[in-house]
Coordinates of C-alpha atoms and ligand atoms in Angstrom, one line a residue:
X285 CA 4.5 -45.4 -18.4
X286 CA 2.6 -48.0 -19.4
X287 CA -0.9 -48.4 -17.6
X288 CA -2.0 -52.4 -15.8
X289 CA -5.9 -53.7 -16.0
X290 CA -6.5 -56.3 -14.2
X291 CA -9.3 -58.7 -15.4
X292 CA -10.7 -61.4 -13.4
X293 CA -12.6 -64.3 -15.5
X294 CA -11.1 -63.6 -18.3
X295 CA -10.7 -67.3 -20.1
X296 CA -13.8 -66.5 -21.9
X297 CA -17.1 -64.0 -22.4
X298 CA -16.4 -60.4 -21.8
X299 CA -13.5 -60.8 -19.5
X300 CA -11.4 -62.4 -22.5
X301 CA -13.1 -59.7 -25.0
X302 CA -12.1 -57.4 -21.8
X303 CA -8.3 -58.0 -22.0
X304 CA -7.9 -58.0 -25.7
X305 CA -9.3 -54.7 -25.7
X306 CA -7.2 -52.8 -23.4
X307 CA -4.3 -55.1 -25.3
X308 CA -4.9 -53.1 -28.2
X309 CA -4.6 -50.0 -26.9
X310 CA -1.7 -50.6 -24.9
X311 CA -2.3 -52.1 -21.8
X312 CA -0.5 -54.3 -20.1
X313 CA -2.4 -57.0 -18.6
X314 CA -3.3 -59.2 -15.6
X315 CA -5.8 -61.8 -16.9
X316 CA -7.2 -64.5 -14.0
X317 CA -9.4 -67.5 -14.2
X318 CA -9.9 -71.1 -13.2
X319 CA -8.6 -72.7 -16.6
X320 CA -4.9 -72.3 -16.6
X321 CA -4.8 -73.5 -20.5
X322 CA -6.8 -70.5 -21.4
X323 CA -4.8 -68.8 -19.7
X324 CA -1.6 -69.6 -21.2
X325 CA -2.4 -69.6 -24.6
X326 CA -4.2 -65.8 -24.3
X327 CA -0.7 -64.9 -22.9
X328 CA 0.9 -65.8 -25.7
X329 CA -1.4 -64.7 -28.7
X330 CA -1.9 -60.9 -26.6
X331 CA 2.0 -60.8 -25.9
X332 CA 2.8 -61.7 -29.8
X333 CA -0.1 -59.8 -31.3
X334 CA 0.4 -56.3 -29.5
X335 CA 3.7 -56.5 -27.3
X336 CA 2.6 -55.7 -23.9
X337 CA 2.8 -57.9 -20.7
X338 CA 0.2 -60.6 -20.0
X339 CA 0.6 -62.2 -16.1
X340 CA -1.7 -64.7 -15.7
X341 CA -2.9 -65.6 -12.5
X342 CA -4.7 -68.8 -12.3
X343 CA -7.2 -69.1 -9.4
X344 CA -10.7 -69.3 -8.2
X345 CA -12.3 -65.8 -6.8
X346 CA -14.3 -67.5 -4.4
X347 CA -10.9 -68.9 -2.2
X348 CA -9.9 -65.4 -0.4
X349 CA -6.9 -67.5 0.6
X350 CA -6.3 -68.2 -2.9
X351 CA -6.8 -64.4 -3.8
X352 CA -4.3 -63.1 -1.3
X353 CA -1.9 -65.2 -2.4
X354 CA -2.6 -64.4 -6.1
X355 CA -2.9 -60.5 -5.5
X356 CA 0.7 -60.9 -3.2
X357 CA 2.2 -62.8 -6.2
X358 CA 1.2 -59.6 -8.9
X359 CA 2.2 -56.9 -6.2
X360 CA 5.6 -58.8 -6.7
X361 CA 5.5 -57.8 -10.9
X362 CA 3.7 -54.8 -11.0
X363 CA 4.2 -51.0 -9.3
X364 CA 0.3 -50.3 -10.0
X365 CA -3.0 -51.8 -10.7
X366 CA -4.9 -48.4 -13.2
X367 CA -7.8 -50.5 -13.6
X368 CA -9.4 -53.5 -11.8
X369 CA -12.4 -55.4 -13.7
X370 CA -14.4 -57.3 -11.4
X371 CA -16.2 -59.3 -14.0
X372 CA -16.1 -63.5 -12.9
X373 CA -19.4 -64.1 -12.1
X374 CA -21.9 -66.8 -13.3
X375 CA -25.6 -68.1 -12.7
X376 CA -26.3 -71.5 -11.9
X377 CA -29.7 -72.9 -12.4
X378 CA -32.7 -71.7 -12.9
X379 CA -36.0 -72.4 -10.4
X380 CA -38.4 -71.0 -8.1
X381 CA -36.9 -70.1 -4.6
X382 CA -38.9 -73.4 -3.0
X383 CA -37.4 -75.6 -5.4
X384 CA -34.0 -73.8 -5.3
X385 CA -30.6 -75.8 -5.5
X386 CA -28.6 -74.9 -2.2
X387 CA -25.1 -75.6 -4.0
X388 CA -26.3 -73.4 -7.1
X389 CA -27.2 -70.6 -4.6
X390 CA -23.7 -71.0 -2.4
X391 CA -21.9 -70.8 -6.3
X392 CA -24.1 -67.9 -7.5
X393 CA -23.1 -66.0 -3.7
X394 CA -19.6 -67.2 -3.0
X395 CA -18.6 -66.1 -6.6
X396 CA -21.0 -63.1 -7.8
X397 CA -20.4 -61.5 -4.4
X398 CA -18.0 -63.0 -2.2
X399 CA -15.3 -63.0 -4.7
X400 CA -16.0 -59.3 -5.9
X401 CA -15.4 -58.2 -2.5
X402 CA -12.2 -60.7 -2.0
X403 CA -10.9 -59.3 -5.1
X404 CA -11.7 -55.6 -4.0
X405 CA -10.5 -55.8 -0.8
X406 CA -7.1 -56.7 -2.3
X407 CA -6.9 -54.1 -4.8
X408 CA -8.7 -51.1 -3.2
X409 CA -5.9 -50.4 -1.1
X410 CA -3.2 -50.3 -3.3
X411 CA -5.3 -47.8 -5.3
X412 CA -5.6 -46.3 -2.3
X413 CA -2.1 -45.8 -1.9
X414 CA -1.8 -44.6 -5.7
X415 CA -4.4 -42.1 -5.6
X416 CA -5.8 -43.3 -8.6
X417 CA -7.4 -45.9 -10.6
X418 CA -11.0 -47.2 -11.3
X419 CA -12.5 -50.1 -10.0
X420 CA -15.3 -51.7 -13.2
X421 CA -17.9 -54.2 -11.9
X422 CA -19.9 -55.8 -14.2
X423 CA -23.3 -56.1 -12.8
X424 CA -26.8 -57.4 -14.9
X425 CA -29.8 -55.8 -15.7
X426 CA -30.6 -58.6 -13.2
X427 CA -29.1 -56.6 -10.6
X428 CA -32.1 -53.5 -11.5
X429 CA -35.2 -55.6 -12.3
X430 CA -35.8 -59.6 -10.9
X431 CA -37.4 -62.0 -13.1
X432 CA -39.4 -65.3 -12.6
X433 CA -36.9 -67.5 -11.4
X434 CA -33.9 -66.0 -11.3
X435 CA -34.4 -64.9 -7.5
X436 CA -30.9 -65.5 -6.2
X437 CA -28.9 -64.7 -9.1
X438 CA -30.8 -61.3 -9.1
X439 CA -29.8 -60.7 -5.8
X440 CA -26.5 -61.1 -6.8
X441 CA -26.9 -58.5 -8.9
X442 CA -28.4 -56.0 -6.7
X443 CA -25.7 -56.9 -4.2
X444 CA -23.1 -55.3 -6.9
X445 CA -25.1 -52.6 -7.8
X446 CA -25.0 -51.9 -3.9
X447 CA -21.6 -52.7 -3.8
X448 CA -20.4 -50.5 -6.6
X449 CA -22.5 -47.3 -5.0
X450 CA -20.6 -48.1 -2.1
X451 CA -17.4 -48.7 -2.8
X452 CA -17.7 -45.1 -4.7
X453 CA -18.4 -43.4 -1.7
X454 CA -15.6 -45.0 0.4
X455 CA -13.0 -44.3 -2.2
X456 CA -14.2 -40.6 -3.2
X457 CA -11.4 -39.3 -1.3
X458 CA -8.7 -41.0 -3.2
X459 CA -9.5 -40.4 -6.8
X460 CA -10.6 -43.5 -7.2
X461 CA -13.5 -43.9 -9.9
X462 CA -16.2 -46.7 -9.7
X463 CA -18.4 -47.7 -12.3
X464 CA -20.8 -50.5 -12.7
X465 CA -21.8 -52.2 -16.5
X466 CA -25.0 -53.1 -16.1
X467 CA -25.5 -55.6 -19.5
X468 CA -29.0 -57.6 -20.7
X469 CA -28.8 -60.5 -22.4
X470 CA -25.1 -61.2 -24.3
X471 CA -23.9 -64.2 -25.9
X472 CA -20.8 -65.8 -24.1
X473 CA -20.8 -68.7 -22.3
X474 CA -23.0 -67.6 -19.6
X475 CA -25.9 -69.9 -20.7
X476 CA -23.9 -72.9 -21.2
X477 CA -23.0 -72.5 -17.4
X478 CA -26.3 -71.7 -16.5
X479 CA -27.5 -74.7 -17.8
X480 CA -24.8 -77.2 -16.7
X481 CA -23.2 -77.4 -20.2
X482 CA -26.6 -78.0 -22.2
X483 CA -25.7 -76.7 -25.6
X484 CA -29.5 -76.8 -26.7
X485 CA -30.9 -74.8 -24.2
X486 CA -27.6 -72.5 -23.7
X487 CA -28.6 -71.7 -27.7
X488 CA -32.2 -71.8 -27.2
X489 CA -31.8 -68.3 -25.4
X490 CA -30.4 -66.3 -27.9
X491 CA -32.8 -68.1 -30.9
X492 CA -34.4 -65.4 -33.1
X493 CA -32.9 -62.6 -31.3
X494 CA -29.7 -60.4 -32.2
X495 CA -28.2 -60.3 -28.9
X496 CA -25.4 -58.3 -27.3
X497 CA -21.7 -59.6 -27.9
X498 CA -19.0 -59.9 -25.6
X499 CA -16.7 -57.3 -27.8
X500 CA -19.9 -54.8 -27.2
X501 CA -19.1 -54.8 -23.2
X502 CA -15.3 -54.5 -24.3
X503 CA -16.3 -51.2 -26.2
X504 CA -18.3 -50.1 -23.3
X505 CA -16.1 -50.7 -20.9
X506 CA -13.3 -49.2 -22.9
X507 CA -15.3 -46.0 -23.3
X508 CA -16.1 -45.9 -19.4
X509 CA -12.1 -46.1 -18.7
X510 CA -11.5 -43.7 -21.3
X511 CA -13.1 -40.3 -19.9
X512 CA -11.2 -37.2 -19.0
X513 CA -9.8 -37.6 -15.3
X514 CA -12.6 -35.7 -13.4
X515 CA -15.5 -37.7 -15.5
X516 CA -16.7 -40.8 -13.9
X517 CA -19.5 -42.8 -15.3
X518 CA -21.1 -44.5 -12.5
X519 CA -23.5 -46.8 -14.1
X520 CA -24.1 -48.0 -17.4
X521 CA -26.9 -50.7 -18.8
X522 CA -27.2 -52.1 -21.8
X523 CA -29.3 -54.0 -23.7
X524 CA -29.6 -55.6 -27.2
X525 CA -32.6 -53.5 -29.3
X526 CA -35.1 -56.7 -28.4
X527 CA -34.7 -56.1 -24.7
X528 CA -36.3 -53.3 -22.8
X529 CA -35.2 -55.2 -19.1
X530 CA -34.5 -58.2 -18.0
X531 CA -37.9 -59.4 -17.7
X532 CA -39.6 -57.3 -21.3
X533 CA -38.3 -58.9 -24.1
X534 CA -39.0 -59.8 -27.8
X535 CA -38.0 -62.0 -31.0
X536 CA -36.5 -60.0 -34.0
X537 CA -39.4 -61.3 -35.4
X538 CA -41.7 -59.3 -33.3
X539 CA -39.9 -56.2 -34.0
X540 CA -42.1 -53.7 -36.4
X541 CA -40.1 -53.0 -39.3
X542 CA -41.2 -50.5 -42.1
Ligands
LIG159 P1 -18.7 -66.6 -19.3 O1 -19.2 -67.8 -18.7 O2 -18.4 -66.6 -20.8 O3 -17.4 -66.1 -18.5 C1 -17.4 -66.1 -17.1 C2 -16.0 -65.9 -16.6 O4 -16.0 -65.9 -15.2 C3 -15.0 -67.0 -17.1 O5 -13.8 -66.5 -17.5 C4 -14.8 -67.9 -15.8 O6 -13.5 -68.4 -15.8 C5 -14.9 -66.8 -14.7 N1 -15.3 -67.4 -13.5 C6 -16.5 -68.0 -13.1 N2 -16.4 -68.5 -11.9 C7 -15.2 -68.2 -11.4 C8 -14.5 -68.5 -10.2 N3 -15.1 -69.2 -9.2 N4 -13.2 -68.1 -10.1 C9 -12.6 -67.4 -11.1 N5 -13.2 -67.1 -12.3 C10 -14.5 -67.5 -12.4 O7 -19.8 -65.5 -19.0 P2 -19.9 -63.9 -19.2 O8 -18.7 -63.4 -19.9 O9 -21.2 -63.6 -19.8 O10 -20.0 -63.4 -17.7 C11 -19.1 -62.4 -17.2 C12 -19.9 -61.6 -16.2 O11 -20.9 -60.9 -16.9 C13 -20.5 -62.4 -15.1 O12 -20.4 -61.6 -13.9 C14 -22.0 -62.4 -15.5 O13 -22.8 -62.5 -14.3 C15 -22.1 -61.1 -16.1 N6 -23.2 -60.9 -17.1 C16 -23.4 -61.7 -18.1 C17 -24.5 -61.5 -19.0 C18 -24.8 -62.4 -20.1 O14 -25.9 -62.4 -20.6 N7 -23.8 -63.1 -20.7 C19 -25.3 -60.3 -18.9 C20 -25.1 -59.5 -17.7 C21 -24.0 -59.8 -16.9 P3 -13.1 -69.9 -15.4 O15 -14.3 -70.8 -15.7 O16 -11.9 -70.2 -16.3 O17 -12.8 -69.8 -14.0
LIG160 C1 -27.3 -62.1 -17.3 C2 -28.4 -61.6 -18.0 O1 -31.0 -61.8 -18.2 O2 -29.7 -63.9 -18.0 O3 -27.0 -61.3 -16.2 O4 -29.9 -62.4 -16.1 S1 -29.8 -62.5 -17.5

């Protein structure tokens, strides 16, 4: 029988890379985000491009209500979830804690955090009832080392890596694996976010350095839910070569090269 991911933010960035991954090797798929359009037209390149089912559920993580509902509506369509991605996330702003933006922190929380759990809550307990699956968060290397002004996000971050420890004890019992993806520095659309849609500083970040790609996390993430059935890889992070942490990092031009 054919085996269901389900991917949350998946309209762009590794979530999107995410989903056409598991596409290609035969998944079918449950893809989620805010922008319906994106949505739609993913569903109907995947579908046409490698034949297996795309449901698209179009919501925002940090609305349990909305998630209920939206996990109630795919419950409806499909007899098991095999893997859930918790992967929407996002940082918003970046300051010094006394000069921090409330709303940016209330995002950064509500969605990082809040929505992770919504989303596991929902899904845990229908693995629960399978016996199996694997629950993938993608975390930072912000969530292992802070850095100047990236205070709350960071706490996000060791909030999942918290989480995901957690959540692996809880659900030893059941077969259920948990893994977190720990990732530096990747080119999506993360920056542009970051920085309230401005393109010059989103690009200024990844100047002179050859930085991870969202199809890298895709690989990874494929190789993590890929293992024999008693192997579970519990934590993963990954860098670019330029990148020793999130807070030790160099130009391509600073690299020593013989
Ligand atoms: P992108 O901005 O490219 O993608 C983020 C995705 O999250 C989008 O699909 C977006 O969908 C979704 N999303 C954001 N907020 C919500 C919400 N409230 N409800 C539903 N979906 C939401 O960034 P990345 O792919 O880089 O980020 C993915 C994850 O990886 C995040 O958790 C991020 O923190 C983490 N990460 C990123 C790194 C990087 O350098 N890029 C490094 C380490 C971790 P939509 O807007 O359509 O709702
Ligand atoms: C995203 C990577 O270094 O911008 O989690 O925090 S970083």
């Amino acid at each position: 029988m054919k085996k269901t991911i389900l991917v949350t933010g998946a309209t762009s960035g590794f979530g999107k890379a995410i989903a056409e991954r598991f596409a290609k090797e035969g998944f079918d798929l449950c893809i989620t985000g805010r922008r319906a359009e994106r949505l739609s037209a993913m569903k109907e390149q995947l579908e046409q491009q490698y034949g297996g089912k795309v449901i698209t559920l179009n919501f925002d993580v940090r609305n349990s209500e909305q998630v209920a509902a939206a996990m109630n509506e795919l419950k409806q369509q499909v007899n098991s979830i095999d893997i859930l991605v918790n992967n929407a996330g996002l940082a918003s702003g970046l300051s010094t804690i006394d000069e921090g933006n409330l709303d940016d922190w209330e995002i950064m929380i509500d969605t990082n955090l809040k929505g992770l759990l919504y989303m596991t809550r929902q899904v845990a307990p229908m693995m629960r009832e399978q016996t199996s699956g694997h629950i993938i968060n993608i975390g930072s290397t912000a969530g292992k080392t802070v850095y100047k002004n990236g205070n709350v996000y960071c706490a996000t971050k060791f909030a999942v890596d918290a989480l995901t420890q957690a959540t692996r004890i809880d659900m030893l019992p059941y077969g259920i694996k948990v893994t977190a993806i720990n990732p530096g520095m990747a080119e999506t659309e993360f920056s542009l976010v970051r920085f309230k849609g401005d393109q010059e500083r989103a690009a200024g970040m990844y100047a002179g350095v050859r930085a991870l790609q969202a199809t890298d996390i895709a690989d990874i993430v494929w190789f993590c839910a890929s293992q024999p059935p008693h192997v579970c890889i519990n934590d993963l992070t990954v860098t670019c070569l330029t990148q020793a942490n999130s807070y030790y990092n160099i130009k391509e031009s600073e690299r020593i090269v013989k």
